[in-house]
Short mmCIF file of C-alpha atoms in Angstrom, two decimals:
data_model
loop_
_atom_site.label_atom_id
_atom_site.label_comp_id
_atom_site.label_asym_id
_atom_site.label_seq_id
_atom_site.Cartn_x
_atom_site.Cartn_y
_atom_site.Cartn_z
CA UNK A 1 120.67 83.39 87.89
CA UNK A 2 118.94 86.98 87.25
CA UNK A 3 121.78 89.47 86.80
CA UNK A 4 119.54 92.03 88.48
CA UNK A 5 119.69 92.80 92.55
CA UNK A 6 116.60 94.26 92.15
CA UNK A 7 113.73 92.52 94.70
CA UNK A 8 110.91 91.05 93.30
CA UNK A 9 109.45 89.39 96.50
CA UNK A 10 109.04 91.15 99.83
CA UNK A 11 106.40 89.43 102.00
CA UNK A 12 108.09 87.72 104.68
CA UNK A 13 111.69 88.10 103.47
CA UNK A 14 113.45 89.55 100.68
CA UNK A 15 114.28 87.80 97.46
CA UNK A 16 114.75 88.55 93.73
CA UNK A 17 111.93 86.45 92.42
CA UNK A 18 109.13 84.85 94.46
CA UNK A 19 108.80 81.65 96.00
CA UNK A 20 106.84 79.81 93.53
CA UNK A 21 109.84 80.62 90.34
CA UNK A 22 112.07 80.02 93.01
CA UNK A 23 110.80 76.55 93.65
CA UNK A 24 110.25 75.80 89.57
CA UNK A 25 113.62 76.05 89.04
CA UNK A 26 115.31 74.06 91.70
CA UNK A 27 112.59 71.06 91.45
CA UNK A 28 114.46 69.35 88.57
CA UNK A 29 117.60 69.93 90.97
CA UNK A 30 116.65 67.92 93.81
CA UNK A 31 117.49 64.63 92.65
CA UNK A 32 120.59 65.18 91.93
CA UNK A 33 120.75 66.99 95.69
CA UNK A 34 119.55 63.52 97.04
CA UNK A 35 116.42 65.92 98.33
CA UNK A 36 113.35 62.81 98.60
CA UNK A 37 110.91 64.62 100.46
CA UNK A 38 109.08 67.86 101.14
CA UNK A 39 106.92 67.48 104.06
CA UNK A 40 104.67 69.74 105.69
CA UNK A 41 104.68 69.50 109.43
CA UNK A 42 102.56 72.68 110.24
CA UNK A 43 99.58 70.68 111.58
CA UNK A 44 101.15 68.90 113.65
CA UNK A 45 101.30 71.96 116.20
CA UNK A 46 98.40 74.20 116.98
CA UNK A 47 99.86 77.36 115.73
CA UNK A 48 99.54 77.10 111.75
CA UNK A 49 102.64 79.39 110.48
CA UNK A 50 103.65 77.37 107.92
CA UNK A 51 106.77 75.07 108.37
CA UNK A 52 108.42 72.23 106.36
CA UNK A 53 110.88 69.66 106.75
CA UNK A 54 112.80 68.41 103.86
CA UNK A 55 114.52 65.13 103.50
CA UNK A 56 118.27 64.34 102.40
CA UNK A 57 119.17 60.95 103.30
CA UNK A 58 122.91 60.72 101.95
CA UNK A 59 123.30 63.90 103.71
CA UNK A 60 126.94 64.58 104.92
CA UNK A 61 126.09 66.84 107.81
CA UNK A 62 122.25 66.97 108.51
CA UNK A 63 119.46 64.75 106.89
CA UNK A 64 116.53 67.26 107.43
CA UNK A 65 116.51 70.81 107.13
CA UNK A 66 113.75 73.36 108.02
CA UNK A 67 111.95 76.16 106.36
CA UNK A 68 109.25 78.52 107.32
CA UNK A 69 107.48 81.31 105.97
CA UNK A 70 104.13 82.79 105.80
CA UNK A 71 102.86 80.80 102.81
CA UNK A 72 103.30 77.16 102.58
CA UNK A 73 105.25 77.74 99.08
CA UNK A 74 107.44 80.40 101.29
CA UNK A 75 108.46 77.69 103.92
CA UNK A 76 109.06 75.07 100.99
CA UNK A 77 111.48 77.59 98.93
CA UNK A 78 113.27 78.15 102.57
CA UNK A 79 113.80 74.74 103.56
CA UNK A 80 114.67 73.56 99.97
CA UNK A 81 117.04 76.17 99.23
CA UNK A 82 118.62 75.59 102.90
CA UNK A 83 118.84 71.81 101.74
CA UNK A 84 120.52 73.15 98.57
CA UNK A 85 123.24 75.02 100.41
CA UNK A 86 124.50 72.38 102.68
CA UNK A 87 124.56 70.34 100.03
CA UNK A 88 127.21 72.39 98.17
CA UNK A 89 129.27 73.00 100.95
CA UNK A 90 129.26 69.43 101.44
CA UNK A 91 131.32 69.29 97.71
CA UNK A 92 133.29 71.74 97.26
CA UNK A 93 135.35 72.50 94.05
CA UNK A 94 136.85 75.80 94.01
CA UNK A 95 140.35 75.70 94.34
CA UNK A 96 142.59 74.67 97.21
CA UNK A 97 145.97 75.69 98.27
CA UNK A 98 148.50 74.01 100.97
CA UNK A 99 150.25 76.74 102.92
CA UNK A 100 151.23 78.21 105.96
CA UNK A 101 149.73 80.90 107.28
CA UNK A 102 152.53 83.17 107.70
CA UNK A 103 154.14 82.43 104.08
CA UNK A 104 150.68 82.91 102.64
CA UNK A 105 150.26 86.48 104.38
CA UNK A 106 153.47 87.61 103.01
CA UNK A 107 152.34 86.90 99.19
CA UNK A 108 148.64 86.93 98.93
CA UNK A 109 145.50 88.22 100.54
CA UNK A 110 144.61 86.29 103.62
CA UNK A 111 141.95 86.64 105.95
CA UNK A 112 142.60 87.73 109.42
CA UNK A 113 143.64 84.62 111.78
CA UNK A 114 143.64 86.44 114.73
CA UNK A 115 139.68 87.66 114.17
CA UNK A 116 138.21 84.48 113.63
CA UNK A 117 136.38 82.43 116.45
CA UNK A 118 138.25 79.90 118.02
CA UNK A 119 137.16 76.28 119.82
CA UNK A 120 138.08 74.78 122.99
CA UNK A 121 141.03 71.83 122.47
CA UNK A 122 142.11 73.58 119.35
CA UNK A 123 144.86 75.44 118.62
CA UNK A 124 145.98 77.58 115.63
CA UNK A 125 149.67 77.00 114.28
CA UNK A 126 150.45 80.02 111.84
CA UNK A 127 153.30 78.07 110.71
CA UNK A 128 151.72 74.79 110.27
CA UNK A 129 150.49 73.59 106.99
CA UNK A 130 146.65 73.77 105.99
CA UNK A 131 144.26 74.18 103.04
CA UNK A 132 142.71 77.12 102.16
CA UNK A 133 139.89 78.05 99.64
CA UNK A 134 139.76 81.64 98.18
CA UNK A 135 136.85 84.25 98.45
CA UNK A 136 136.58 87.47 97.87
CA UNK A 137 136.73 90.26 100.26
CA UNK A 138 134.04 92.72 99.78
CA UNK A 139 135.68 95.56 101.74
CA UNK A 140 139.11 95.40 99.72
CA UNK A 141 137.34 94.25 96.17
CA UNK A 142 139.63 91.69 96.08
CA UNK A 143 140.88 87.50 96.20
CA UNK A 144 141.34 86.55 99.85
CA UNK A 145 142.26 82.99 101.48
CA UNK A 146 140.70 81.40 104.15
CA UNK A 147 140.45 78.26 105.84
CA UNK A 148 138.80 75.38 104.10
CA UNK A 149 138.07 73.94 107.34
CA UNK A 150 135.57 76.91 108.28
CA UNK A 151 133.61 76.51 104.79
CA UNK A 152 133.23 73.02 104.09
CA UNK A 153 130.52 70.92 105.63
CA UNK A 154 131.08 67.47 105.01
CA UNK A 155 131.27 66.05 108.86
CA UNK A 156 131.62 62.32 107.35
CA UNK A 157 135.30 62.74 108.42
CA UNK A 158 137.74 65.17 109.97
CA UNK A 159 138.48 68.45 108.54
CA UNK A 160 140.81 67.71 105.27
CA UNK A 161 143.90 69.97 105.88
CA UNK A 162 142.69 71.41 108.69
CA UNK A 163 144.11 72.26 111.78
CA UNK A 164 141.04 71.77 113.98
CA UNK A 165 141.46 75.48 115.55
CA UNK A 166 138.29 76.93 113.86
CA UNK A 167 134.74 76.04 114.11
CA UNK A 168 132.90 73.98 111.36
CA UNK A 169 129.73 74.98 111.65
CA UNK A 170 126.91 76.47 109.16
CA UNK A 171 127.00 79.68 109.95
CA UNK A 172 127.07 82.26 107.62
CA UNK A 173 126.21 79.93 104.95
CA UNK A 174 123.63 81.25 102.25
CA UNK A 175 121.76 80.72 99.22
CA UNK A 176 119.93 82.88 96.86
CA UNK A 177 119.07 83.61 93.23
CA UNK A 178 122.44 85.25 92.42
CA UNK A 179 125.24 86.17 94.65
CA UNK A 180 124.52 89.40 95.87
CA UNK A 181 121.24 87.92 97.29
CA UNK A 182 122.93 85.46 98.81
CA UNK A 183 125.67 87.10 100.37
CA UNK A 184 123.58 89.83 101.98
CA UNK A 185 121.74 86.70 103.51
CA UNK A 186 124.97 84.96 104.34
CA UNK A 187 126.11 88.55 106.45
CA UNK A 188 123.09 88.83 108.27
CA UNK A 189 123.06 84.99 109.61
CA UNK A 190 126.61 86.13 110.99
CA UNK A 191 125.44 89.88 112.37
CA UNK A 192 123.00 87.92 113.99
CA UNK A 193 124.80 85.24 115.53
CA UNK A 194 126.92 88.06 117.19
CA UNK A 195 124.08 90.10 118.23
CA UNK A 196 122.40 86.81 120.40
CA UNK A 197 125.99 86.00 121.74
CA UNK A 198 126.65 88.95 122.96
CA UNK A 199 122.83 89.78 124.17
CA UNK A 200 123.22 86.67 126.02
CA UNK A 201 126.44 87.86 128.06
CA UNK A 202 124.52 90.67 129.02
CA UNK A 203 122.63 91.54 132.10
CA UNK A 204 118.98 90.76 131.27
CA UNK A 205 117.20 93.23 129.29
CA UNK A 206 114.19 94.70 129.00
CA UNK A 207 111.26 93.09 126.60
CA UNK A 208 110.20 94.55 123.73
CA UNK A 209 106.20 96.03 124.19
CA UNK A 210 104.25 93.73 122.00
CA UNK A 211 101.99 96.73 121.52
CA UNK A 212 104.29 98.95 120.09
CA UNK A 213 104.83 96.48 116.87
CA UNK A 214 103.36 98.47 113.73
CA UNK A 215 104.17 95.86 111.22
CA UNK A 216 100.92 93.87 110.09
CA UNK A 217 102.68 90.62 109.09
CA UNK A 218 104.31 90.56 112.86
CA UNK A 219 100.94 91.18 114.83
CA UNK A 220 99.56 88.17 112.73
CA UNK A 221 102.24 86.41 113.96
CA UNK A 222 102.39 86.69 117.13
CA UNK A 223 98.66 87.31 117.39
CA UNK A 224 98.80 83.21 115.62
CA UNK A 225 101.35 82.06 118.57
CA UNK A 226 98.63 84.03 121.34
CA UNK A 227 95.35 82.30 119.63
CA UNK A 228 97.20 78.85 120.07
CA UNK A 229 97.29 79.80 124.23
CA UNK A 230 101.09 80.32 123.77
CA UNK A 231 103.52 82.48 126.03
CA UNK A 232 105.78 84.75 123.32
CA UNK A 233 108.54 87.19 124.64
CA UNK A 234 110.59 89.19 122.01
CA UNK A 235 114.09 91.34 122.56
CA UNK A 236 115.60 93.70 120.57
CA UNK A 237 119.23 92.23 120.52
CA UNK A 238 120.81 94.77 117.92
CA UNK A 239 124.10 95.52 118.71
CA UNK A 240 126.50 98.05 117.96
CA UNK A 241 126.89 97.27 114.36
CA UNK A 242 123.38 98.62 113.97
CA UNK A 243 121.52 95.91 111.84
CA UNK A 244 118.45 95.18 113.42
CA UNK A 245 117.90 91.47 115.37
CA UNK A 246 115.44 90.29 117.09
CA UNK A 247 115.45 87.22 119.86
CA UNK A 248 111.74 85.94 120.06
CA UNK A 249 110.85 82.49 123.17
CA UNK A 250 107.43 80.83 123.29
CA UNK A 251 106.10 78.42 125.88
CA UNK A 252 103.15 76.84 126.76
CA UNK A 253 101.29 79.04 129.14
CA UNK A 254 101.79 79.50 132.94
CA UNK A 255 104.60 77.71 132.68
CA UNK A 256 103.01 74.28 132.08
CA UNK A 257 105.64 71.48 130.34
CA UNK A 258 105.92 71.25 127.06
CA UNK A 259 108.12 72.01 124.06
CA UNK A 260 109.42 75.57 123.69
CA UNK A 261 110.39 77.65 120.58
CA UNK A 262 113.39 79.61 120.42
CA UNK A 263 113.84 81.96 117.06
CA UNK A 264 116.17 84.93 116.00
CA UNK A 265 116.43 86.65 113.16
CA UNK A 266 118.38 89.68 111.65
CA UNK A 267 117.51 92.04 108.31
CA UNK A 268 117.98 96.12 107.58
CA UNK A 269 114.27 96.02 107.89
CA UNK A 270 113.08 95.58 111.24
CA UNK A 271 110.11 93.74 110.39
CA UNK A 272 111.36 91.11 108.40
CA UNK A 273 113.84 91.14 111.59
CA UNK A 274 111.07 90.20 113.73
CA UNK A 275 109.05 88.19 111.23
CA UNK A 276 112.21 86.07 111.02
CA UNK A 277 112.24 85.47 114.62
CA UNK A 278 108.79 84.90 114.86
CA UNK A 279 108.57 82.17 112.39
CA UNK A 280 111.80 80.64 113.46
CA UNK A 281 110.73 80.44 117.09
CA UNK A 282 107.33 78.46 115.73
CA UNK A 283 109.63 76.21 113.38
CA UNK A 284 112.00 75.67 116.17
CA UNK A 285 109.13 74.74 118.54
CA UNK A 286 107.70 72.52 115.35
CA UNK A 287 111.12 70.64 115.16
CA UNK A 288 110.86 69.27 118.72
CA UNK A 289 107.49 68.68 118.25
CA UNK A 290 108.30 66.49 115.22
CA UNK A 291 111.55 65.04 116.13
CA UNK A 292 112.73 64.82 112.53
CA UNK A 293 116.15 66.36 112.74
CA UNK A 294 118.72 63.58 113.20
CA UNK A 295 121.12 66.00 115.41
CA UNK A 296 118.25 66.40 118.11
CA UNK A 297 119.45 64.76 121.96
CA UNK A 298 117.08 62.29 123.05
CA UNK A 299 117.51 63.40 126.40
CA UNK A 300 116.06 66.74 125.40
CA UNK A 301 112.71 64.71 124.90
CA UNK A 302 112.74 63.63 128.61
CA UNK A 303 109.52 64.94 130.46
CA UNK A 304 111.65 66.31 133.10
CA UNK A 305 114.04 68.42 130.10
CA UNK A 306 110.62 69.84 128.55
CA UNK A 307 109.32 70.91 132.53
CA UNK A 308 112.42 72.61 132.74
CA UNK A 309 113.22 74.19 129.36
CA UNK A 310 108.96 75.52 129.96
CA UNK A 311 109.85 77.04 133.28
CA UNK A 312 113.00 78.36 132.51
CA UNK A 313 111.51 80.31 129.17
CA UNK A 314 108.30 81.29 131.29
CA UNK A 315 110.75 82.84 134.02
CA UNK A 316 112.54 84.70 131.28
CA UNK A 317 109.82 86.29 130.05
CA UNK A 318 108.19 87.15 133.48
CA UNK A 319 111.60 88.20 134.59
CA UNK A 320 111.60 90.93 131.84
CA UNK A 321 109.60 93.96 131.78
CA UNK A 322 108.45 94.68 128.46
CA UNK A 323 109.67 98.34 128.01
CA UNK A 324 111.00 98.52 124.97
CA UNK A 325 109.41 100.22 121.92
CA UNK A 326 110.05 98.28 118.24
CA UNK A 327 110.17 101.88 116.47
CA UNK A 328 113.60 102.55 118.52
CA UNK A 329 115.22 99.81 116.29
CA UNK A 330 117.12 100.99 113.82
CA UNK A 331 115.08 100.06 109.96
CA UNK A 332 116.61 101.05 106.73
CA UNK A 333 114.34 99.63 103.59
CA UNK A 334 115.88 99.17 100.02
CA UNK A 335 115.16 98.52 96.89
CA UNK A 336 117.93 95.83 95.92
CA UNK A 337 120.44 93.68 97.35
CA UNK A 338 123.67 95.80 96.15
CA UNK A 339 122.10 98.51 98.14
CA UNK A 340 121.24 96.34 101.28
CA UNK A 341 124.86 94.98 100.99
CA UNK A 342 126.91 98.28 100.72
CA UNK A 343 124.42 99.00 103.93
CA UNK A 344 126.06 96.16 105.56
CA UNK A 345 129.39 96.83 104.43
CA UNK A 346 129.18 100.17 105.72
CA UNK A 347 127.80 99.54 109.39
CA UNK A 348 130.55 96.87 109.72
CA UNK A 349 132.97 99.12 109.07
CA UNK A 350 131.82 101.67 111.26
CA UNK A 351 132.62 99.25 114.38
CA UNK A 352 136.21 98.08 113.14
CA UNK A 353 135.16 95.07 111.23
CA UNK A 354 137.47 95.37 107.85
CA UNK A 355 137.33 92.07 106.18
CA UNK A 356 133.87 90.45 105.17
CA UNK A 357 135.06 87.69 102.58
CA UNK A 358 132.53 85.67 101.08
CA UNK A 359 133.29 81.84 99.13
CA UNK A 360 131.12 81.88 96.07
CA UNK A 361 129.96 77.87 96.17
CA UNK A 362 127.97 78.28 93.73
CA UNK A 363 127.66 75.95 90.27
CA UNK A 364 127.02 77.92 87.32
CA UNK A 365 125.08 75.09 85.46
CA UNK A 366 122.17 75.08 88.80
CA UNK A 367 120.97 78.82 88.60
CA UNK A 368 120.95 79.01 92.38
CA UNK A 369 123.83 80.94 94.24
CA UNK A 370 125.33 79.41 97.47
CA UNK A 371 127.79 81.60 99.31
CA UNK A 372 129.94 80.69 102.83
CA UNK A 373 130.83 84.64 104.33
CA UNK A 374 133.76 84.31 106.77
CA UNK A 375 133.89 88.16 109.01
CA UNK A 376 136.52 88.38 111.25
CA UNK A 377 135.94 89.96 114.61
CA UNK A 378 132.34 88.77 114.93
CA UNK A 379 131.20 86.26 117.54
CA UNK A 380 130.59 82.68 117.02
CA UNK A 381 127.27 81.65 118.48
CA UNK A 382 127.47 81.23 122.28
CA UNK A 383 125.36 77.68 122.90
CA UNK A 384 128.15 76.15 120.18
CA UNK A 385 129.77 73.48 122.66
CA UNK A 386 133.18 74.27 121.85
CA UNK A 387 132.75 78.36 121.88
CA UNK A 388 135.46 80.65 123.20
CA UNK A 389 134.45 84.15 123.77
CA UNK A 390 136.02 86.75 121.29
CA UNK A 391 137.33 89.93 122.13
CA UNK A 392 133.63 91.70 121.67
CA UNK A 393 132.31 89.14 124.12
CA UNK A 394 135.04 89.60 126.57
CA UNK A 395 134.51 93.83 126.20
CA UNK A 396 130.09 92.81 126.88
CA UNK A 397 131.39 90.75 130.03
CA UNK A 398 133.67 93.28 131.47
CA UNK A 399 130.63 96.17 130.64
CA UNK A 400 132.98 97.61 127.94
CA UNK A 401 130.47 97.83 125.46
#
């Protein structure tokens, strides 16, 4: 993995070499990843932003995963590299420790129980045994504990040691071409999550003005998702922590039935905020369209579930003025990931959040880094089934915040 944090690539996201290297060394990877298939599934919608599916059969959470980008080699590194990661936090093999929760706080670093996301049916015992994997907090520089149950991915069987009290989910999971990379990725999945949850327990807001976009990848974009006779309505969701996110829809026009897109996407730089959403909502709408992941409903393919996901996103959209301007979102561009990260750091800190730990899954022998971040405080995403508001969704709901 390049010691640097420098970025090399910049186009439609940031990374420390390009897609191309990035894709060199991981192919003689992906057999040992169980990875049999690359597929490109961007003609089969009328769009054209590139999108790929890629195939893991033996997979022990999802078989397909997605990527996207702006170049067909872009949307291959993505959803190779997203293959990668669940595929180390399917086997994980740091160290594990049996404890309870309130010996373990008394001795040793632990993360804060009473800031992470809960789930409906569960329920936490501090004194109960479970096993725990250690990370590192960033704020503190230092070892910290937390649950295995909330970084490992294998959903073959029930959580090993777990409790059942947190959710086991993907989020904040990350990969990139050394740690740094991947943990500013990893933070940003989980700013982001936050920022939708907490946009959607708000009262509707205004749309952001198409017009007012100023970034030239973005207006190709979305000027791509117009040319195809497609409806696209984008929000500013950035919350309080600052980080700009983006919430972009798309429908078939006027409303008529059909499958919808639904993207968001989160970055110091606005643009690759919105590019992310952009290309997300296409992929999104490209997954339906496809029907390759194996944890789609079937009953989300119904005629009558596509007339009324259509009308429902149409209604948003026309429900919404589009008032707001994209150069009122906050943008801060660097020049490497240790910069972007001490960014992050800082702007969590600023709204109370004082733990972000991060579980380095990486294996030194691959050249790719993997990391799970764990941030206490922060919202779990809001369509999760099992998802009990935190304390900064509560604060939204009660018009707190």
């Amino acid at each position: 993995m390049p010691a640097t944090s420098q970025k090399q690539y910049v186009l439609d996201t940031h990374r420390a070499r390009d897609p191309e290297r990035t894709l060199e060394i991981v192919k003689p990877l992906l057999r040992d990843m169980g990875i049999t298939r690359i597929a490109n599934l961007t003609g089969l919608d009328r769009i054209g932003l590139p999108t790929v599916m890629v195939a893991r059969p033996n997979s022990r959470s999802v078989a397909v995963s997605l990527g996207k980008g702006l170049s067909l080699r872009a949307a291959e590194a993505s959803g190779v590299m997203e293959a990668i990661e669940s595929w180390h936090a399917e086997r994980i093999q740091l160290p594990q420790r049996l404890a309870r929760y309130a010996e373990l706080a008394h001795e040793a670093h632990v993360v804060d129980a009473a800031g992470l996301p809960r789930v409906s049916g569960g329920r936490f015992d501090p004194h109960g045994n479970m096993l725990w994997v250690q990370g590192r907090d960033l704020c503190a520089d230092r070892p910290c504990w937390v649950p295995l149950e909330m970084v490992d991915t294998d959903y073959t069987t029930a959580p090993v040691g777990g409790q059942a009290a947190f959710p086991r989910t993907t989020n904040g999971l990350a990969s990139g071409n050394n740690v740094v990379e991947a943990s500013c990725h990893a933070i940003c999945e989980l700013i982001e999550r936050d920022a939708t949850t907490l946009w959607h327990h708000q009262t509707q807001a205004a749309r952001l003005d198409p017009d007012s976009v100023d970034d030239a990848r973005c207006r190709q974009a979305m000027e791509m998702i117009a040319a195809a006779g497609l409806q696209v309505g984008l929000w500013n969701t950035t919350s309080d922590i600052g980080v700009a996110c983006f919430r972009c829809v798309i429908c078939e026009g006027q409303g008529q039935p059909g499958h919808i897109g639904i993207g968001d996407g989160c970055h110091p730089d606005r643009a690759i905020a919105l590019l992310r959403a952009l290309t997300e909502a296409a992929q999104t709408r490209l997954t339906y369209i496809s029907g390759a992941r194996d944890d789609l409903d079937p009953a989300e393919f119904t005629d009558q579930a596509k007339m009324d996901r259509a009308r429902y996103v149409h209604d948003l959209i026309e429900g919404s003025p589009a008032q707001r301007n994209f150069t009122d979102c906050p943008s801060k561009r660097t020049g490497s990931f240790d910069e972007d990260q001490e960014l992050l750091l800082s702007q969590l800190n600023a709204v109370g959040i004082s733990q972000v730990v991060t579980v380095d899954l990486s294996r030194p022998d691959y050249g790719i880094a993997v990391v799970r971040a764990v941030i206490p405080g922060l919202e779990a995403p809001h369509d999760d089934p099992d998802y009990i508001p935190g304390q900064r969704a509560q604060r939204v709901r009660e018009g707190l915040a």
